[in-house]
Amino acid sequence: METTFVLNGYYTLIAATLVLLLGRILVKKIKLLDNFNIPEPVAGGLLVALLVLVLHSVSGFSISIERSLQDGLMLMFFASIGLSADFSRLKAGGMPLVIFLVVVTGLIIIQNVVGVSLASLFGLKPLTGLITGSVTLTGGHGTAIGWGKTFEENFGIHGAAELGIACATFGLVLGGLIGGPVARRLIRGIPTPSVTDEKKEVELMFEQPHNTRLITADSALETLAMFAVCLASAHYLTQWMAATFPDSTFKIPTFVWALGVGVVVRNTLSRVFNFPVFDRCVDVYGNVSLSLFLAMALLSLKLWELSALAVPLLVILTVQTVVMVLYAYFVTFRVMGKDYDAAVLTAGHCGFGMGATPTAVANMQAVTQRFGASHKAFLIVPMVGAFFVDIVNATILSIFTSLTFLQ
């Protein structure tokens, strides 16, 4: 008998906080988790997901959370990236940002080639391989849901949306697990930033989420108002675009609008009105939103849906994980400079190359909290992961789905 325990917004927030506290305890107590830089939300969330899996197999128990709260936290996280993006900092991305985008594009193409090839090998529709490719891995849950309807209606792949959600969940978990170990392996023998020098830095962005930030009630209220503008504008722009271009196949996700509005708000206030945006307060809101979002995503993880996947699809996803590790280790790290910043970038690439940008940032936080800050990585990865990768991914997927021999 199926029993679903529904958590409203308040209880969802309490449960997510408990998951984070559990993850903190696990990472502190279990040396293996600490050594491999496993993010606290992933550690606590996976343990809870395993417990729910056991309960579900015994009694049909499952958990349903308040999705609107989780979505709001995701939008706040992306808005915080935009609000931190001063144009003077964006210029610092320069050529490394372009190079990293090229590296990311290469992985997207490889993921789809691997997915289509293995799907064909197992006798599945070739386009099913795209669902186990960049649609869900680089794209994440939002892209999976968006493309799921297209695959069902246009290409006759029944249950494409549900399959996409399961694959994206697989990628989210694996992306959070492999980033830290890969970076730790790469960091061996590489000079890392001085801890003493780090403590002299005033603006640490997202690199050091556990450092103390001094904020005031006024700055907290001002920053919260900016977040409200970003989220409200993102919802309006999403609805406006849907109403203005109802037949368009190219859609901009709401979180991209939130980030974009954040950039506009930040630079308009600072450059036009000379208003000092309090970066430390934006940083705190962003880190809290990120941690809670990941905790909620893993709290509601239904592992039995992954076990229900057909063996061929599990094989494809396993191969994709190996491809991600090898690509990150031998391509991303080396192309990006083979230094400490490149190692942190690699951890981030594992995160959004298999899951989502919040996972990428969590991976990088786990590394930088232990080894030192990397301003370059925290400038480039969120911009590529939130701004550019969706555009590139949508373009490549459109090309693949237009190839008649794959249909």
mmCIF file of C-alpha atoms in Angstrom:
data_model
loop_
_atom_site.group_PDB
_atom_site.id
_atom_site.type_symbol
_atom_site.label_atom_id
_atom_site.label_comp_id
_atom_site.label_asym_id
_atom_site.label_seq_id
_atom_site.Cartn_x
_atom_site.Cartn_y
_atom_site.Cartn_z
ATOM 1 C CA MET A 1 0.000 0.000 0.000
ATOM 2 C CA GLU A 2 1.408 3.359 -1.075
ATOM 3 C CA THR A 3 1.664 5.964 1.695
ATOM 4 C CA THR A 4 2.861 9.470 0.820
ATOM 5 C CA PHE A 5 3.875 11.766 3.662
ATOM 6 C CA VAL A 6 3.189 15.315 2.440
ATOM 7 C CA LEU A 7 5.282 18.136 3.911
ATOM 8 C CA ASN A 8 3.966 21.678 3.639
ATOM 9 C CA GLY A 9 6.330 24.651 3.302
ATOM 10 C CA TYR A 10 7.138 24.920 7.004
ATOM 11 C CA TYR A 11 7.852 21.238 7.498
ATOM 12 C CA THR A 12 9.794 21.088 4.241
ATOM 13 C CA LEU A 13 12.079 23.836 5.523
ATOM 14 C CA ILE A 14 12.524 22.065 8.861
ATOM 15 C CA ALA A 15 13.271 18.745 7.158
ATOM 16 C CA ALA A 16 15.802 20.346 4.780
ATOM 17 C CA THR A 17 17.561 22.018 7.714
ATOM 18 C CA LEU A 18 17.790 18.678 9.518
ATOM 19 C CA VAL A 19 19.221 17.081 6.368
ATOM 20 C CA LEU A 20 21.922 19.775 6.256
ATOM 21 C CA LEU A 21 22.778 19.295 9.937
ATOM 22 C CA LEU A 22 22.948 15.542 9.386
ATOM 23 C CA GLY A 23 25.237 16.064 6.410
ATOM 24 C CA ARG A 24 27.511 18.318 8.449
ATOM 25 C CA ILE A 25 27.809 15.675 11.158
ATOM 26 C CA LEU A 26 28.505 12.924 8.614
ATOM 27 C CA VAL A 27 31.228 14.917 6.840
ATOM 28 C CA LYS A 28 32.885 15.777 10.163
ATOM 29 C CA LYS A 29 32.685 12.270 11.599
ATOM 30 C CA ILE A 30 33.387 10.156 8.502
ATOM 31 C CA LYS A 31 36.905 10.840 7.265
ATOM 32 C CA LEU A 32 36.221 9.331 3.843
ATOM 33 C CA LEU A 33 33.522 11.919 3.111
ATOM 34 C CA ASP A 34 35.766 14.719 4.315
ATOM 35 C CA ASN A 35 38.771 13.505 2.330
ATOM 36 C CA PHE A 36 36.754 13.232 -0.875
ATOM 37 C CA ASN A 37 35.144 16.666 -0.357
ATOM 38 C CA ILE A 38 31.570 15.344 -0.537
ATOM 39 C CA PRO A 39 29.164 18.319 -0.137
ATOM 40 C CA GLU A 40 27.178 18.275 3.115
ATOM 41 C CA PRO A 41 23.745 18.427 1.394
ATOM 42 C CA VAL A 42 24.697 15.410 -0.739
ATOM 43 C CA ALA A 43 25.956 13.400 2.246
ATOM 44 C CA GLY A 44 22.880 14.051 4.397
ATOM 45 C CA GLY A 45 20.400 13.899 1.527
ATOM 46 C CA LEU A 46 21.652 10.556 0.223
ATOM 47 C CA LEU A 47 21.431 8.944 3.644
ATOM 48 C CA VAL A 48 17.842 10.147 4.047
ATOM 49 C CA ALA A 49 17.009 8.978 0.504
ATOM 50 C CA LEU A 50 18.379 5.508 1.326
ATOM 51 C CA LEU A 51 16.288 5.370 4.512
ATOM 52 C CA VAL A 52 13.174 6.365 2.544
ATOM 53 C CA LEU A 53 14.015 3.678 -0.028
ATOM 54 C CA VAL A 54 14.080 1.036 2.712
ATOM 55 C CA LEU A 55 10.776 2.280 4.138
ATOM 56 C CA HIS A 56 9.225 2.357 0.668
ATOM 57 C CA SER A 57 10.266 -1.222 -0.062
ATOM 58 C CA VAL A 58 8.767 -2.359 3.254
ATOM 59 C CA SER A 59 5.625 -0.264 3.552
ATOM 60 C CA GLY A 60 5.266 1.845 0.384
ATOM 61 C CA PHE A 61 6.265 4.999 2.278
ATOM 62 C CA SER A 62 7.390 8.095 0.330
ATOM 63 C CA ILE A 63 7.844 11.818 0.924
ATOM 64 C CA SER A 64 6.359 14.720 -1.018
ATOM 65 C CA ILE A 65 7.673 18.234 -0.353
ATOM 66 C CA GLU A 66 6.553 21.797 -1.095
ATOM 67 C CA ARG A 67 7.941 22.267 -4.620
ATOM 68 C CA SER A 68 7.277 25.992 -4.812
ATOM 69 C CA LEU A 69 9.643 26.572 -1.891
ATOM 70 C CA GLN A 70 12.362 24.511 -3.562
ATOM 71 C CA ASP A 71 11.875 26.361 -6.855
ATOM 72 C CA GLY A 72 12.014 29.693 -5.054
ATOM 73 C CA LEU A 73 15.309 28.775 -3.387
ATOM 74 C CA MET A 74 16.763 27.763 -6.751
ATOM 75 C CA LEU A 75 15.746 31.129 -8.215
ATOM 76 C CA MET A 76 17.259 32.939 -5.220
ATOM 77 C CA PHE A 77 20.527 31.114 -5.738
ATOM 78 C CA PHE A 78 20.745 32.132 -9.397
ATOM 79 C CA ALA A 79 19.639 35.671 -8.565
ATOM 80 C CA SER A 80 22.467 35.850 -6.008
ATOM 81 C CA ILE A 81 24.963 35.017 -8.765
ATOM 82 C CA GLY A 82 23.554 37.829 -10.881
ATOM 83 C CA LEU A 83 23.571 40.286 -7.981
ATOM 84 C CA SER A 84 27.234 39.450 -7.388
ATOM 85 C CA ALA A 85 28.169 39.964 -11.041
ATOM 86 C CA ASP A 86 29.688 43.409 -11.213
ATOM 87 C CA PHE A 87 30.607 44.229 -14.825
ATOM 88 C CA SER A 88 34.155 44.938 -13.729
ATOM 89 C CA ARG A 89 34.352 41.364 -12.455
ATOM 90 C CA LEU A 90 32.758 39.915 -15.576
ATOM 91 C CA LYS A 91 35.557 41.394 -17.658
ATOM 92 C CA ALA A 92 37.964 39.324 -15.592
ATOM 93 C CA GLY A 93 36.442 36.158 -17.084
ATOM 94 C CA GLY A 94 37.879 37.031 -20.485
ATOM 95 C CA MET A 95 39.373 34.314 -22.652
ATOM 96 C CA PRO A 96 39.285 31.581 -19.939
ATOM 97 C CA LEU A 97 35.490 31.872 -19.954
ATOM 98 C CA VAL A 98 35.385 31.369 -23.739
ATOM 99 C CA ILE A 99 37.781 28.422 -23.521
ATOM 100 C CA PHE A 100 35.732 26.796 -20.767
ATOM 101 C CA LEU A 101 32.555 27.205 -22.842
ATOM 102 C CA VAL A 102 34.276 25.410 -25.737
ATOM 103 C CA VAL A 103 35.300 22.603 -23.355
ATOM 104 C CA VAL A 104 31.714 22.324 -22.085
ATOM 105 C CA THR A 105 30.366 22.255 -25.653
ATOM 106 C CA GLY A 106 32.699 19.368 -26.461
ATOM 107 C CA LEU A 107 31.306 17.335 -23.574
ATOM 108 C CA ILE A 108 27.690 18.019 -24.635
ATOM 109 C CA ILE A 109 28.392 16.618 -28.103
ATOM 110 C CA ILE A 110 30.180 13.562 -26.670
ATOM 111 C CA GLN A 111 27.341 12.867 -24.211
ATOM 112 C CA ASN A 112 24.819 12.809 -27.034
ATOM 113 C CA VAL A 113 26.984 10.683 -29.316
ATOM 114 C CA VAL A 114 27.537 8.169 -26.507
ATOM 115 C CA GLY A 115 23.842 8.158 -25.565
ATOM 116 C CA VAL A 116 22.570 7.712 -29.127
ATOM 117 C CA SER A 117 25.182 5.049 -29.953
ATOM 118 C CA LEU A 118 24.482 2.915 -26.881
ATOM 119 C CA ALA A 119 20.718 3.297 -27.229
ATOM 120 C CA SER A 120 20.955 2.023 -30.801
ATOM 121 C CA LEU A 121 23.211 -0.821 -29.658
ATOM 122 C CA PHE A 122 20.579 -1.944 -27.146
ATOM 123 C CA GLY A 123 17.782 -1.770 -29.714
ATOM 124 C CA LEU A 124 16.156 1.383 -28.329
ATOM 125 C CA LYS A 125 15.065 4.388 -30.369
ATOM 126 C CA PRO A 126 18.248 6.379 -31.054
ATOM 127 C CA LEU A 127 16.701 9.600 -29.769
ATOM 128 C CA THR A 128 16.154 7.886 -26.408
ATOM 129 C CA GLY A 129 19.905 8.232 -26.053
ATOM 130 C CA LEU A 130 19.534 12.007 -25.970
ATOM 131 C CA ILE A 131 17.463 11.650 -22.806
ATOM 132 C CA THR A 132 20.406 9.842 -21.227
ATOM 133 C CA GLY A 133 22.701 12.438 -22.773
ATOM 134 C CA SER A 134 22.857 16.209 -22.479
ATOM 135 C CA VAL A 135 19.060 16.590 -22.134
ATOM 136 C CA THR A 136 19.205 15.376 -18.536
ATOM 137 C CA LEU A 137 22.889 15.369 -17.613
ATOM 138 C CA THR A 138 24.081 18.789 -18.715
ATOM 139 C CA GLY A 139 20.484 20.064 -18.864
ATOM 140 C CA GLY A 140 19.180 18.835 -15.503
ATOM 141 C CA HIS A 141 15.573 18.439 -14.351
ATOM 142 C CA GLY A 142 14.248 21.605 -15.994
ATOM 143 C CA THR A 143 15.552 20.662 -19.430
ATOM 144 C CA ALA A 144 14.371 17.067 -18.917
ATOM 145 C CA ILE A 145 10.805 18.205 -18.291
ATOM 146 C CA GLY A 146 10.920 20.745 -21.110
ATOM 147 C CA TRP A 147 12.191 18.299 -23.732
ATOM 148 C CA GLY A 148 10.157 15.376 -22.384
ATOM 149 C CA LYS A 149 6.944 16.670 -23.934
ATOM 150 C CA THR A 150 8.691 17.187 -27.278
ATOM 151 C CA PHE A 151 10.036 13.642 -27.317
ATOM 152 C CA GLU A 152 6.615 12.209 -26.428
ATOM 153 C CA GLU A 153 4.570 14.227 -28.914
ATOM 154 C CA ASN A 154 6.985 14.517 -31.842
ATOM 155 C CA PHE A 155 9.002 11.316 -31.637
ATOM 156 C CA GLY A 156 6.676 8.845 -29.904
ATOM 157 C CA ILE A 157 8.930 8.128 -26.929
ATOM 158 C CA HIS A 158 6.327 7.330 -24.272
ATOM 159 C CA GLY A 159 7.156 8.294 -20.688
ATOM 160 C CA ALA A 160 10.016 10.514 -21.872
ATOM 161 C CA ALA A 161 9.373 13.112 -19.151
ATOM 162 C CA GLU A 162 9.370 10.540 -16.333
ATOM 163 C CA LEU A 163 12.452 8.867 -17.770
ATOM 164 C CA GLY A 164 14.128 12.251 -18.028
ATOM 165 C CA ILE A 165 13.430 13.073 -14.389
ATOM 166 C CA ALA A 166 14.894 9.734 -13.274
ATOM 167 C CA CYS A 167 18.015 10.209 -15.410
ATOM 168 C CA ALA A 168 18.455 13.785 -14.211
ATOM 169 C CA THR A 169 18.198 12.576 -10.620
ATOM 170 C CA PHE A 170 20.866 9.950 -11.324
ATOM 171 C CA GLY A 171 23.103 12.667 -12.764
ATOM 172 C CA LEU A 172 22.432 15.050 -9.866
ATOM 173 C CA VAL A 173 23.576 12.447 -7.339
ATOM 174 C CA LEU A 174 26.612 11.270 -9.318
ATOM 175 C CA GLY A 175 27.610 14.829 -10.175
ATOM 176 C CA GLY A 176 27.741 15.630 -6.468
ATOM 177 C CA LEU A 177 29.757 12.515 -5.705
ATOM 178 C CA ILE A 178 32.469 12.559 -8.372
ATOM 179 C CA GLY A 179 33.471 16.246 -8.369
ATOM 180 C CA GLY A 180 35.292 16.272 -5.027
ATOM 181 C CA PRO A 181 37.309 13.063 -5.541
ATOM 182 C CA VAL A 182 38.370 14.108 -9.062
ATOM 183 C CA ALA A 183 39.523 17.524 -7.818
ATOM 184 C CA ARG A 184 41.333 15.984 -4.851
ATOM 185 C CA ARG A 185 43.252 13.694 -7.183
ATOM 186 C CA LEU A 186 44.216 16.600 -9.436
ATOM 187 C CA ILE A 187 45.282 18.872 -6.574
ATOM 188 C CA ARG A 188 48.057 16.506 -5.479
ATOM 189 C CA GLY A 189 51.346 18.330 -5.939
ATOM 190 C CA ILE A 190 49.689 21.588 -7.029
ATOM 191 C CA PRO A 191 50.318 24.734 -4.916
ATOM 192 C CA THR A 192 47.119 25.838 -3.169
ATOM 193 C CA PRO A 193 46.220 29.337 -1.879
ATOM 194 C CA SER A 194 47.583 30.388 1.485
ATOM 195 C CA VAL A 195 44.979 30.185 4.247
ATOM 196 C CA THR A 196 46.534 33.260 5.846
ATOM 197 C CA ASP A 197 46.177 35.233 2.644
ATOM 198 C CA GLU A 198 42.560 34.092 2.257
ATOM 199 C CA LYS A 199 41.573 35.493 5.632
ATOM 200 C CA LYS A 200 42.769 38.917 4.490
ATOM 201 C CA GLU A 201 40.266 38.870 1.616
ATOM 202 C CA VAL A 202 37.074 40.825 2.190
ATOM 203 C CA GLU A 203 35.027 39.529 -0.732
ATOM 204 C CA LEU A 204 35.104 35.729 -0.946
ATOM 205 C CA MET A 205 31.979 35.298 -3.063
ATOM 206 C CA PHE A 206 30.835 31.666 -2.716
ATOM 207 C CA GLU A 207 34.256 30.074 -2.129
ATOM 208 C CA GLN A 208 34.146 29.989 1.669
ATOM 209 C CA PRO A 209 30.502 29.396 2.716
ATOM 210 C CA HIS A 210 31.349 28.808 6.395
ATOM 211 C CA ASN A 211 33.289 32.046 6.930
ATOM 212 C CA THR A 212 31.705 34.673 9.177
ATOM 213 C CA ARG A 213 30.115 37.628 7.376
ATOM 214 C CA LEU A 214 29.197 40.802 9.251
ATOM 215 C CA ILE A 215 25.822 42.068 8.026
ATOM 216 C CA THR A 216 23.224 44.455 9.421
ATOM 217 C CA ALA A 217 19.432 44.449 9.526
ATOM 218 C CA ASP A 218 19.320 47.307 6.997
ATOM 219 C CA SER A 219 21.589 45.501 4.548
ATOM 220 C CA ALA A 220 19.565 42.295 4.984
ATOM 221 C CA LEU A 221 16.312 44.105 4.150
ATOM 222 C CA GLU A 222 17.837 45.945 1.178
ATOM 223 C CA THR A 223 19.268 42.717 -0.204
ATOM 224 C CA LEU A 224 16.009 40.829 0.323
ATOM 225 C CA ALA A 225 14.190 43.550 -1.633
ATOM 226 C CA MET A 226 16.626 43.082 -4.539
ATOM 227 C CA PHE A 227 15.985 39.334 -4.496
ATOM 228 C CA ALA A 228 12.239 39.981 -4.588
ATOM 229 C CA VAL A 229 12.658 42.200 -7.669
ATOM 230 C CA CYS A 230 14.725 39.500 -9.387
ATOM 231 C CA LEU A 231 12.242 36.691 -8.692
ATOM 232 C CA ALA A 232 9.157 38.737 -9.570
ATOM 233 C CA SER A 233 10.749 39.957 -12.809
ATOM 234 C CA ALA A 234 11.846 36.418 -13.718
ATOM 235 C CA HIS A 235 8.288 35.089 -13.367
ATOM 236 C CA TYR A 236 6.864 38.002 -15.379
ATOM 237 C CA LEU A 237 9.420 37.634 -18.188
ATOM 238 C CA THR A 238 8.809 33.879 -18.390
ATOM 239 C CA GLN A 239 5.061 34.424 -18.745
ATOM 240 C CA TRP A 240 5.559 37.279 -21.204
ATOM 241 C CA MET A 241 7.800 35.212 -23.456
ATOM 242 C CA ALA A 242 5.371 32.272 -23.386
ATOM 243 C CA ALA A 243 2.475 34.566 -24.357
ATOM 244 C CA THR A 244 4.429 36.516 -26.988
ATOM 245 C CA PHE A 245 6.116 33.532 -28.638
ATOM 246 C CA PRO A 246 3.743 30.619 -27.949
ATOM 247 C CA ASP A 247 4.994 28.506 -30.863
ATOM 248 C CA SER A 248 8.684 29.114 -30.309
ATOM 249 C CA THR A 249 10.772 26.000 -29.597
ATOM 250 C CA PHE A 250 13.435 28.114 -27.918
ATOM 251 C CA LYS A 251 12.506 28.895 -24.343
ATOM 252 C CA ILE A 252 14.552 30.691 -21.695
ATOM 253 C CA PRO A 253 14.220 28.998 -18.274
ATOM 254 C CA THR A 254 12.988 31.115 -15.374
ATOM 255 C CA PHE A 255 16.257 30.728 -13.474
ATOM 256 C CA VAL A 256 18.163 32.302 -16.390
ATOM 257 C CA TRP A 257 15.840 35.302 -16.237
ATOM 258 C CA ALA A 258 16.471 35.524 -12.459
ATOM 259 C CA LEU A 259 20.213 35.580 -13.028
ATOM 260 C CA GLY A 260 19.964 38.073 -15.872
ATOM 261 C CA VAL A 261 17.730 40.447 -13.907
ATOM 262 C CA GLY A 262 20.192 40.153 -11.014
ATOM 263 C CA VAL A 263 22.998 41.362 -13.255
ATOM 264 C CA VAL A 264 20.884 44.307 -14.458
ATOM 265 C CA VAL A 265 19.742 45.248 -10.937
ATOM 266 C CA ARG A 266 23.269 45.047 -9.530
ATOM 267 C CA ASN A 267 24.942 47.140 -12.176
ATOM 268 C CA THR A 268 22.093 49.647 -12.495
ATOM 269 C CA LEU A 269 22.138 50.325 -8.751
ATOM 270 C CA SER A 270 25.908 50.558 -8.486
ATOM 271 C CA ARG A 271 26.649 52.472 -11.703
ATOM 272 C CA VAL A 272 23.570 54.641 -12.265
ATOM 273 C CA PHE A 273 22.469 55.340 -8.686
ATOM 274 C CA ASN A 274 25.849 54.797 -7.012
ATOM 275 C CA PHE A 275 24.151 52.452 -4.522
ATOM 276 C CA PRO A 276 26.615 50.130 -2.735
ATOM 277 C CA VAL A 277 25.338 46.553 -3.098
ATOM 278 C CA PHE A 278 26.403 44.639 0.016
ATOM 279 C CA ASP A 279 28.148 41.600 -1.468
ATOM 280 C CA ARG A 280 28.592 39.797 1.846
ATOM 281 C CA CYS A 281 24.838 39.825 2.441
ATOM 282 C CA VAL A 282 24.134 38.616 -1.103
ATOM 283 C CA ASP A 283 26.692 35.880 -0.475
ATOM 284 C CA VAL A 284 24.936 34.688 2.691
ATOM 285 C CA TYR A 285 21.509 34.552 1.039
ATOM 286 C CA GLY A 286 22.989 32.730 -1.947
ATOM 287 C CA ASN A 287 24.771 30.099 0.116
ATOM 288 C CA VAL A 288 21.749 29.420 2.320
ATOM 289 C CA SER A 289 19.499 29.094 -0.737
ATOM 290 C CA LEU A 290 21.944 26.730 -2.432
ATOM 291 C CA SER A 291 22.276 24.436 0.581
ATOM 292 C CA LEU A 292 18.535 24.249 1.206
ATOM 293 C CA PHE A 293 17.766 23.681 -2.489
ATOM 294 C CA LEU A 294 20.125 20.701 -2.690
ATOM 295 C CA ALA A 295 18.849 19.293 0.617
ATOM 296 C CA MET A 296 15.243 19.467 -0.622
ATOM 297 C CA ALA A 297 16.131 17.943 -3.996
ATOM 298 C CA LEU A 298 17.747 14.940 -2.313
ATOM 299 C CA LEU A 299 15.114 14.746 0.429
ATOM 300 C CA SER A 300 12.464 14.117 -2.226
ATOM 301 C CA LEU A 301 14.683 11.730 -4.199
ATOM 302 C CA LYS A 302 12.815 8.534 -5.120
ATOM 303 C CA LEU A 303 15.561 5.966 -5.529
ATOM 304 C CA TRP A 304 13.060 3.253 -6.451
ATOM 305 C CA GLU A 305 12.341 5.159 -9.660
ATOM 306 C CA LEU A 306 15.988 4.781 -10.597
ATOM 307 C CA SER A 307 15.884 1.057 -9.848
ATOM 308 C CA ALA A 308 12.889 0.765 -12.162
ATOM 309 C CA LEU A 309 14.980 1.878 -15.132
ATOM 310 C CA ALA A 310 15.696 -0.761 -17.713
ATOM 311 C CA VAL A 311 19.161 -2.313 -17.551
ATOM 312 C CA PRO A 312 20.260 -0.763 -20.893
ATOM 313 C CA LEU A 313 19.511 2.733 -19.615
ATOM 314 C CA LEU A 314 21.432 2.096 -16.395
ATOM 315 C CA VAL A 315 24.374 0.897 -18.453
ATOM 316 C CA ILE A 316 24.244 4.049 -20.579
ATOM 317 C CA LEU A 317 24.152 6.288 -17.513
ATOM 318 C CA THR A 318 27.057 4.409 -15.961
ATOM 319 C CA VAL A 319 29.094 4.839 -19.127
ATOM 320 C CA GLN A 320 28.183 8.549 -19.176
ATOM 321 C CA THR A 321 29.530 8.886 -15.628
ATOM 322 C CA VAL A 322 32.835 7.297 -16.649
ATOM 323 C CA VAL A 323 32.976 9.580 -19.705
ATOM 324 C CA MET A 324 32.419 12.621 -17.465
ATOM 325 C CA VAL A 325 35.243 11.625 -15.109
ATOM 326 C CA LEU A 326 37.693 10.920 -17.949
ATOM 327 C CA TYR A 327 36.757 14.083 -19.849
ATOM 328 C CA ALA A 328 37.087 16.250 -16.743
ATOM 329 C CA TYR A 329 40.397 14.662 -15.773
ATOM 330 C CA PHE A 330 42.106 14.594 -19.157
ATOM 331 C CA VAL A 331 40.456 17.491 -21.002
ATOM 332 C CA THR A 332 38.900 20.095 -18.683
ATOM 333 C CA PHE A 333 41.797 20.205 -16.222
ATOM 334 C CA ARG A 334 44.514 20.330 -18.858
ATOM 335 C CA VAL A 335 42.849 22.781 -21.224
ATOM 336 C CA MET A 336 42.059 25.166 -18.355
ATOM 337 C CA GLY A 337 45.686 25.412 -17.243
ATOM 338 C CA LYS A 338 46.572 22.422 -15.016
ATOM 339 C CA ASP A 339 46.704 24.620 -11.884
ATOM 340 C CA TYR A 340 44.604 24.941 -8.709
ATOM 341 C CA ASP A 341 41.947 27.071 -10.423
ATOM 342 C CA ALA A 342 41.701 24.425 -13.151
ATOM 343 C CA ALA A 343 41.164 21.704 -10.521
ATOM 344 C CA VAL A 344 38.310 23.673 -8.925
ATOM 345 C CA LEU A 345 36.837 24.343 -12.381
ATOM 346 C CA THR A 346 37.001 20.607 -13.034
ATOM 347 C CA ALA A 347 35.044 19.868 -9.849
ATOM 348 C CA GLY A 348 32.427 22.363 -11.005
ATOM 349 C CA HIS A 349 32.274 20.850 -14.489
ATOM 350 C CA CYS A 350 31.582 17.435 -12.940
ATOM 351 C CA GLY A 351 28.698 19.044 -11.068
ATOM 352 C CA PHE A 352 26.805 20.679 -13.926
ATOM 353 C CA GLY A 353 28.082 18.254 -16.581
ATOM 354 C CA MET A 354 26.167 15.510 -14.758
ATOM 355 C CA GLY A 355 23.606 17.431 -12.755
ATOM 356 C CA ALA A 356 23.056 21.150 -12.286
ATOM 357 C CA THR A 357 24.846 24.429 -11.599
ATOM 358 C CA PRO A 358 23.959 24.371 -7.863
ATOM 359 C CA THR A 359 25.687 20.979 -7.655
ATOM 360 C CA ALA A 360 28.692 22.454 -9.442
ATOM 361 C CA VAL A 361 28.923 25.297 -6.946
ATOM 362 C CA ALA A 362 28.489 22.886 -4.020
ATOM 363 C CA ASN A 363 31.329 20.747 -5.419
ATOM 364 C CA MET A 364 33.593 23.769 -5.707
ATOM 365 C CA GLN A 365 32.664 24.973 -2.226
ATOM 366 C CA ALA A 366 33.632 21.604 -0.780
ATOM 367 C CA VAL A 367 37.051 21.913 -2.437
ATOM 368 C CA THR A 368 37.725 25.596 -1.717
ATOM 369 C CA GLN A 369 36.612 25.321 1.890
ATOM 370 C CA ARG A 370 39.379 22.762 2.376
ATOM 371 C CA PHE A 371 42.154 23.946 0.065
ATOM 372 C CA GLY A 372 41.563 27.666 -0.483
ATOM 373 C CA ALA A 373 39.616 30.179 -2.567
ATOM 374 C CA SER A 374 39.423 30.199 -6.374
ATOM 375 C CA HIS A 375 37.915 33.447 -7.632
ATOM 376 C CA LYS A 376 38.482 32.413 -11.254
ATOM 377 C CA ALA A 377 36.432 29.214 -10.890
ATOM 378 C CA PHE A 378 33.572 30.941 -9.069
ATOM 379 C CA LEU A 379 33.452 33.622 -11.725
ATOM 380 C CA ILE A 380 33.468 31.296 -14.746
ATOM 381 C CA VAL A 381 31.452 28.215 -13.737
ATOM 382 C CA PRO A 382 28.210 29.953 -12.633
ATOM 383 C CA MET A 383 28.225 32.172 -15.736
ATOM 384 C CA VAL A 384 28.762 29.274 -18.133
ATOM 385 C CA GLY A 385 26.498 26.890 -16.208
ATOM 386 C CA ALA A 386 23.587 29.310 -15.941
ATOM 387 C CA PHE A 387 23.921 31.660 -18.914
ATOM 388 C CA PHE A 388 25.564 29.919 -21.825
ATOM 389 C CA VAL A 389 25.195 26.166 -21.402
ATOM 390 C CA ASP A 390 21.399 26.161 -21.865
ATOM 391 C CA ILE A 391 21.698 28.064 -25.130
ATOM 392 C CA VAL A 392 24.463 25.788 -26.425
ATOM 393 C CA ASN A 393 22.663 22.651 -25.240
ATOM 394 C CA ALA A 394 19.371 23.668 -26.868
ATOM 395 C CA THR A 395 21.152 24.386 -30.156
ATOM 396 C CA ILE A 396 22.993 21.050 -30.186
ATOM 397 C CA LEU A 397 19.856 19.112 -29.225
ATOM 398 C CA SER A 398 17.927 20.813 -32.021
ATOM 399 C CA ILE A 399 20.585 19.665 -34.484
ATOM 400 C CA PHE A 400 20.512 16.076 -33.196
ATOM 401 C CA THR A 401 16.705 15.846 -33.264
ATOM 402 C CA SER A 402 16.635 17.199 -36.826
ATOM 403 C CA LEU A 403 18.824 14.363 -38.111
ATOM 404 C CA THR A 404 16.412 12.034 -39.904
ATOM 405 C CA PHE A 405 18.506 8.889 -39.446
ATOM 406 C CA LEU A 406 18.117 9.222 -35.668
ATOM 407 C CA GLN A 407 14.312 9.417 -35.724
#
